[in-house]
Amino acid sequence: MAKLLPITYFPCKDLRKKSKKVVDFKSKEFQQLILDMDKTMQEKDGLGLAAPQIGKNINMVVINTSDGSIVLINPKIMRKSWKKESAEEGCLSLPDIYGMVNRHKIIRVTAFDKQGKKIKFIAEDLFARVIQHEIDHLRGVLFIDKAKEITKGKDKLEEMKKNDYC
Ligand code: CO
């Protein structure tokens, strides 16, 4: 059974750590974590969720797509389009805060699936944006670091900065 995991909120320092590579794909704990993260993302209506957001600093993200959710383990962006696009983004670790972020329009990604099989694909538009946002989490980068403008929740962001959500 998958269970709901507590979300780590900004400005918790866990969100700023660099995540470690996953080496043991086969463990029961890891397979359970994938299920739990997926359930947490679905329940919170997120487009994606990175492991640091549930307090695990490992290179793993789940992404919500129109065809269901996918898990990307040790993901890497191999190529990025020169063309970028700006759009509004939010994050489950920064509820009710939104900002305009410039992202590469098309990316080529390699990762491992939950069985440890290597996968390669090209992502465009919103799918590419979500992957870039989630991979940033694995390096301790948040969308507010890149946002050229906070469009909603500016006051809330200032309030959150004063707290310690760990
Ligand atoms: Co996020």
PDB file of C-alpha atoms and ligand atoms in Angstrom:
ATOM      1  CA  MET A   1       0.000   0.000   0.000  1.00  0.00           C
ATOM      2  CA  ALA A   2       1.241   3.414  -0.925  1.00  0.00           C
ATOM      3  CA  LYS A   3       1.216   6.051   1.777  1.00  0.00           C
ATOM      4  CA  LEU A   4       1.169   9.816   1.818  1.00  0.00           C
ATOM      5  CA  LEU A   5       4.537  11.385   2.671  1.00  0.00           C
ATOM      6  CA  PRO A   6       4.984  14.728   4.437  1.00  0.00           C
ATOM      7  CA  ILE A   7       6.223  17.507   2.143  1.00  0.00           C
ATOM      8  CA  THR A   8       9.333  19.488   3.042  1.00  0.00           C
ATOM      9  CA  TYR A   9       8.638  23.217   2.807  1.00  0.00           C
ATOM     10  CA  PHE A  10      10.882  26.123   1.923  1.00  0.00           C
ATOM     11  CA  PRO A  11      13.191  27.289   3.528  1.00  0.00           C
ATOM     12  CA  CYS A  12      14.131  23.872   4.982  1.00  0.00           C
ATOM     13  CA  LYS A  13      17.836  23.267   4.314  1.00  0.00           C
ATOM     14  CA  ASP A  14      17.119  19.741   2.974  1.00  0.00           C
ATOM     15  CA  LEU A  15      15.809  21.479  -0.154  1.00  0.00           C
ATOM     16  CA  ARG A  16      19.235  23.059  -0.676  1.00  0.00           C
ATOM     17  CA  LYS A  17      21.359  19.912  -0.494  1.00  0.00           C
ATOM     18  CA  LYS A  18      22.858  18.204  -3.516  1.00  0.00           C
ATOM     19  CA  SER A  19      21.241  14.782  -3.961  1.00  0.00           C
ATOM     20  CA  LYS A  20      23.130  11.500  -4.268  1.00  0.00           C
ATOM     21  CA  LYS A  21      22.992   8.975  -7.073  1.00  0.00           C
ATOM     22  CA  VAL A  22      20.663   5.986  -6.623  1.00  0.00           C
ATOM     23  CA  VAL A  23      22.646   2.718  -6.725  1.00  0.00           C
ATOM     24  CA  ASP A  24      20.275   0.146  -5.257  1.00  0.00           C
ATOM     25  CA  PHE A  25      17.185   0.045  -7.470  1.00  0.00           C
ATOM     26  CA  LYS A  26      16.035  -3.349  -6.315  1.00  0.00           C
ATOM     27  CA  SER A  27      15.517  -2.778  -2.592  1.00  0.00           C
ATOM     28  CA  LYS A  28      12.022  -3.075  -1.208  1.00  0.00           C
ATOM     29  CA  GLU A  29      12.400   0.312   0.527  1.00  0.00           C
ATOM     30  CA  PHE A  30      13.269   2.054  -2.723  1.00  0.00           C
ATOM     31  CA  GLN A  31      10.389   0.471  -4.646  1.00  0.00           C
ATOM     32  CA  GLN A  32       8.047   1.480  -1.816  1.00  0.00           C
ATOM     33  CA  LEU A  33       9.409   5.037  -1.920  1.00  0.00           C
ATOM     34  CA  ILE A  34       8.503   5.269  -5.632  1.00  0.00           C
ATOM     35  CA  LEU A  35       4.906   4.235  -4.850  1.00  0.00           C
ATOM     36  CA  ASP A  36       4.685   6.626  -1.905  1.00  0.00           C
ATOM     37  CA  MET A  37       6.086   9.567  -3.858  1.00  0.00           C
ATOM     38  CA  ASP A  38       3.666   8.885  -6.700  1.00  0.00           C
ATOM     39  CA  LYS A  39       0.720   8.785  -4.319  1.00  0.00           C
ATOM     40  CA  THR A  40       1.887  11.992  -2.619  1.00  0.00           C
ATOM     41  CA  MET A  41       2.218  13.787  -5.968  1.00  0.00           C
ATOM     42  CA  GLN A  42      -1.245  12.629  -7.096  1.00  0.00           C
ATOM     43  CA  GLU A  43      -2.884  13.539  -3.807  1.00  0.00           C
ATOM     44  CA  LYS A  44      -1.305  17.021  -3.739  1.00  0.00           C
ATOM     45  CA  ASP A  45      -2.101  17.545  -7.414  1.00  0.00           C
ATOM     46  CA  GLY A  46       1.531  18.186  -8.317  1.00  0.00           C
ATOM     47  CA  LEU A  47       2.939  18.049 -11.840  1.00  0.00           C
ATOM     48  CA  GLY A  48       6.084  16.560 -10.378  1.00  0.00           C
ATOM     49  CA  LEU A  49       7.798  15.691  -7.120  1.00  0.00           C
ATOM     50  CA  ALA A  50      11.498  15.358  -6.384  1.00  0.00           C
ATOM     51  CA  ALA A  51      12.874  13.179  -3.573  1.00  0.00           C
ATOM     52  CA  PRO A  52      14.360  16.146  -1.598  1.00  0.00           C
ATOM     53  CA  GLN A  53      10.785  17.438  -1.262  1.00  0.00           C
ATOM     54  CA  ILE A  54       9.936  14.473   0.940  1.00  0.00           C
ATOM     55  CA  GLY A  55      13.207  14.656   2.840  1.00  0.00           C
ATOM     56  CA  LYS A  56      15.291  12.172   0.818  1.00  0.00           C
ATOM     57  CA  ASN A  57      18.350  13.602  -0.869  1.00  0.00           C
ATOM     58  CA  ILE A  58      18.582  11.082  -3.692  1.00  0.00           C
ATOM     59  CA  ASN A  59      18.389  11.559  -7.473  1.00  0.00           C
ATOM     60  CA  MET A  60      14.826  10.546  -8.104  1.00  0.00           C
ATOM     61  CA  VAL A  61      11.760  12.384  -9.382  1.00  0.00           C
ATOM     62  CA  VAL A  62       8.218  11.450 -10.303  1.00  0.00           C
ATOM     63  CA  ILE A  63       6.406  13.318 -13.073  1.00  0.00           C
ATOM     64  CA  ASN A  64       2.696  13.520 -13.741  1.00  0.00           C
ATOM     65  CA  THR A  65       1.907  13.242 -17.441  1.00  0.00           C
ATOM     66  CA  SER A  66      -1.342  12.927 -19.357  1.00  0.00           C
ATOM     67  CA  ASP A  67      -0.421   9.247 -19.878  1.00  0.00           C
ATOM     68  CA  GLY A  68       0.101   8.588 -16.179  1.00  0.00           C
ATOM     69  CA  SER A  69       3.084   9.086 -13.931  1.00  0.00           C
ATOM     70  CA  ILE A  70       6.671   8.282 -14.743  1.00  0.00           C
ATOM     71  CA  VAL A  71       9.658   7.907 -12.467  1.00  0.00           C
ATOM     72  CA  LEU A  72      13.080   9.196 -13.495  1.00  0.00           C
ATOM     73  CA  ILE A  73      16.063   7.881 -11.543  1.00  0.00           C
ATOM     74  CA  ASN A  74      19.480   9.555 -11.849  1.00  0.00           C
ATOM     75  CA  PRO A  75      18.067  11.780 -14.619  1.00  0.00           C
ATOM     76  CA  LYS A  76      20.382  13.861 -16.794  1.00  0.00           C
ATOM     77  CA  ILE A  77      19.694  16.501 -19.404  1.00  0.00           C
ATOM     78  CA  MET A  78      21.960  15.623 -22.325  1.00  0.00           C
ATOM     79  CA  ARG A  79      20.945  18.382 -24.745  1.00  0.00           C
ATOM     80  CA  LYS A  80      18.927  21.568 -24.468  1.00  0.00           C
ATOM     81  CA  SER A  81      17.347  23.628 -27.208  1.00  0.00           C
ATOM     82  CA  TRP A  82      18.710  27.086 -27.753  1.00  0.00           C
ATOM     83  CA  LYS A  83      15.128  28.270 -27.684  1.00  0.00           C
ATOM     84  CA  LYS A  84      13.691  29.089 -24.272  1.00  0.00           C
ATOM     85  CA  GLU A  85      10.202  29.951 -23.102  1.00  0.00           C
ATOM     86  CA  SER A  86       8.907  31.764 -20.075  1.00  0.00           C
ATOM     87  CA  ALA A  87       5.862  30.512 -18.140  1.00  0.00           C
ATOM     88  CA  GLU A  88       4.374  30.577 -14.661  1.00  0.00           C
ATOM     89  CA  GLU A  89       5.544  27.877 -12.232  1.00  0.00           C
ATOM     90  CA  GLY A  90       4.681  26.773  -8.732  1.00  0.00           C
ATOM     91  CA  CYS A  91       6.067  24.147  -6.379  1.00  0.00           C
ATOM     92  CA  LEU A  92       4.595  21.879  -3.681  1.00  0.00           C
ATOM     93  CA  SER A  93       7.354  23.078  -1.320  1.00  0.00           C
ATOM     94  CA  LEU A  94       6.248  26.701  -1.853  1.00  0.00           C
ATOM     95  CA  PRO A  95       2.433  26.533  -1.748  1.00  0.00           C
ATOM     96  CA  ASP A  96       0.489  29.437  -3.265  1.00  0.00           C
ATOM     97  CA  ILE A  97       3.636  31.048  -4.663  1.00  0.00           C
ATOM     98  CA  TYR A  98       4.080  31.417  -8.413  1.00  0.00           C
ATOM     99  CA  GLY A  99       6.654  33.002 -10.666  1.00  0.00           C
ATOM    100  CA  MET A 100       7.715  33.370 -14.273  1.00  0.00           C
ATOM    101  CA  VAL A 101      10.606  31.090 -15.151  1.00  0.00           C
ATOM    102  CA  ASN A 102      12.530  30.825 -18.395  1.00  0.00           C
ATOM    103  CA  ARG A 103      13.224  27.215 -19.435  1.00  0.00           C
ATOM    104  CA  HIS A 104      14.593  25.372 -22.443  1.00  0.00           C
ATOM    105  CA  LYS A 105      11.741  24.496 -24.798  1.00  0.00           C
ATOM    106  CA  ILE A 106      13.098  21.078 -25.809  1.00  0.00           C
ATOM    107  CA  ILE A 107      15.454  18.790 -23.885  1.00  0.00           C
ATOM    108  CA  ARG A 108      16.963  15.366 -24.438  1.00  0.00           C
ATOM    109  CA  VAL A 109      16.900  13.307 -21.248  1.00  0.00           C
ATOM    110  CA  THR A 110      18.518  10.088 -20.084  1.00  0.00           C
ATOM    111  CA  ALA A 111      17.495   8.365 -16.864  1.00  0.00           C
ATOM    112  CA  PHE A 112      16.823   4.951 -15.384  1.00  0.00           C
ATOM    113  CA  ASP A 113      13.371   3.530 -14.850  1.00  0.00           C
ATOM    114  CA  LYS A 114      12.258   1.754 -11.671  1.00  0.00           C
ATOM    115  CA  GLN A 115      13.683  -1.566 -12.891  1.00  0.00           C
ATOM    116  CA  GLY A 116      17.056   0.070 -13.453  1.00  0.00           C
ATOM    117  CA  LYS A 117      16.726   0.073 -17.225  1.00  0.00           C
ATOM    118  CA  LYS A 118      18.240   3.028 -19.077  1.00  0.00           C
ATOM    119  CA  ILE A 119      15.732   5.250 -20.873  1.00  0.00           C
ATOM    120  CA  LYS A 120      16.246   8.109 -23.342  1.00  0.00           C
ATOM    121  CA  PHE A 121      13.662  10.510 -24.658  1.00  0.00           C
ATOM    122  CA  ILE A 122      12.956  13.990 -25.898  1.00  0.00           C
ATOM    123  CA  ALA A 123      10.666  16.277 -23.906  1.00  0.00           C
ATOM    124  CA  GLU A 124       9.005  19.453 -25.106  1.00  0.00           C
ATOM    125  CA  ASP A 125       7.051  22.368 -23.678  1.00  0.00           C
ATOM    126  CA  LEU A 126       5.316  21.702 -20.319  1.00  0.00           C
ATOM    127  CA  PHE A 127       6.809  18.210 -19.990  1.00  0.00           C
ATOM    128  CA  ALA A 128      10.305  19.656 -20.570  1.00  0.00           C
ATOM    129  CA  ARG A 129       9.581  22.449 -18.094  1.00  0.00           C
ATOM    130  CA  VAL A 130       8.490  20.068 -15.328  1.00  0.00           C
ATOM    131  CA  ILE A 131      11.565  17.865 -15.817  1.00  0.00           C
ATOM    132  CA  GLN A 132      13.887  20.899 -15.653  1.00  0.00           C
ATOM    133  CA  HIS A 133      12.133  22.101 -12.491  1.00  0.00           C
ATOM    134  CA  GLU A 134      12.408  18.672 -10.821  1.00  0.00           C
ATOM    135  CA  ILE A 135      16.050  18.124 -11.820  1.00  0.00           C
ATOM    136  CA  ASP A 136      16.838  21.548 -10.325  1.00  0.00           C
ATOM    137  CA  HIS A 137      15.516  20.209  -6.993  1.00  0.00           C
ATOM    138  CA  LEU A 138      18.194  17.487  -7.103  1.00  0.00           C
ATOM    139  CA  ARG A 139      20.834  20.225  -7.158  1.00  0.00           C
ATOM    140  CA  GLY A 140      19.217  22.260  -4.411  1.00  0.00           C
ATOM    141  CA  VAL A 141      17.807  24.830  -6.836  1.00  0.00           C
ATOM    142  CA  LEU A 142      14.268  26.176  -6.462  1.00  0.00           C
ATOM    143  CA  PHE A 143      12.163  27.998  -9.043  1.00  0.00           C
ATOM    144  CA  ILE A 144      12.248  31.190  -6.961  1.00  0.00           C
ATOM    145  CA  ASP A 145      16.030  31.300  -7.583  1.00  0.00           C
ATOM    146  CA  LYS A 146      15.409  31.517 -11.319  1.00  0.00           C
ATOM    147  CA  ALA A 147      12.120  33.422 -11.427  1.00  0.00           C
ATOM    148  CA  LYS A 148      12.485  36.857 -12.962  1.00  0.00           C
ATOM    149  CA  GLU A 149       9.196  37.820 -11.402  1.00  0.00           C
ATOM    150  CA  ILE A 150       7.069  36.442  -8.551  1.00  0.00           C
ATOM    151  CA  THR A 151       3.530  36.701  -9.914  1.00  0.00           C
ATOM    152  CA  LYS A 152       1.560  35.440  -6.901  1.00  0.00           C
ATOM    153  CA  GLY A 153       2.276  35.072  -3.182  1.00  0.00           C
ATOM    154  CA  LYS A 154       5.082  37.631  -2.850  1.00  0.00           C
ATOM    155  CA  ASP A 155       4.095  38.440   0.740  1.00  0.00           C
ATOM    156  CA  LYS A 156       3.759  34.773   1.626  1.00  0.00           C
ATOM    157  CA  LEU A 157       7.251  34.123   0.272  1.00  0.00           C
ATOM    158  CA  GLU A 158       8.674  36.869   2.507  1.00  0.00           C
ATOM    159  CA  GLU A 159       6.836  35.331   5.484  1.00  0.00           C
ATOM    160  CA  MET A 160       8.101  31.842   4.687  1.00  0.00           C
ATOM    161  CA  LYS A 161      11.715  33.092   4.535  1.00  0.00           C
ATOM    162  CA  LYS A 162      11.505  33.868   8.258  1.00  0.00           C
ATOM    163  CA  ASN A 163      10.495  30.313   9.176  1.00  0.00           C
ATOM    164  CA  ASP A 164      12.322  27.019   9.491  1.00  0.00           C
ATOM    165  CA  TYR A 165      10.202  24.168   8.176  1.00  0.00           C
ATOM    166  CA  CYS A 166      12.482  21.252   9.057  1.00  0.00           C
TER     167      CYS A 166
HETATM  168 CO    CO B   1       9.191  22.017  -7.049  1.00  0.00          CO
END
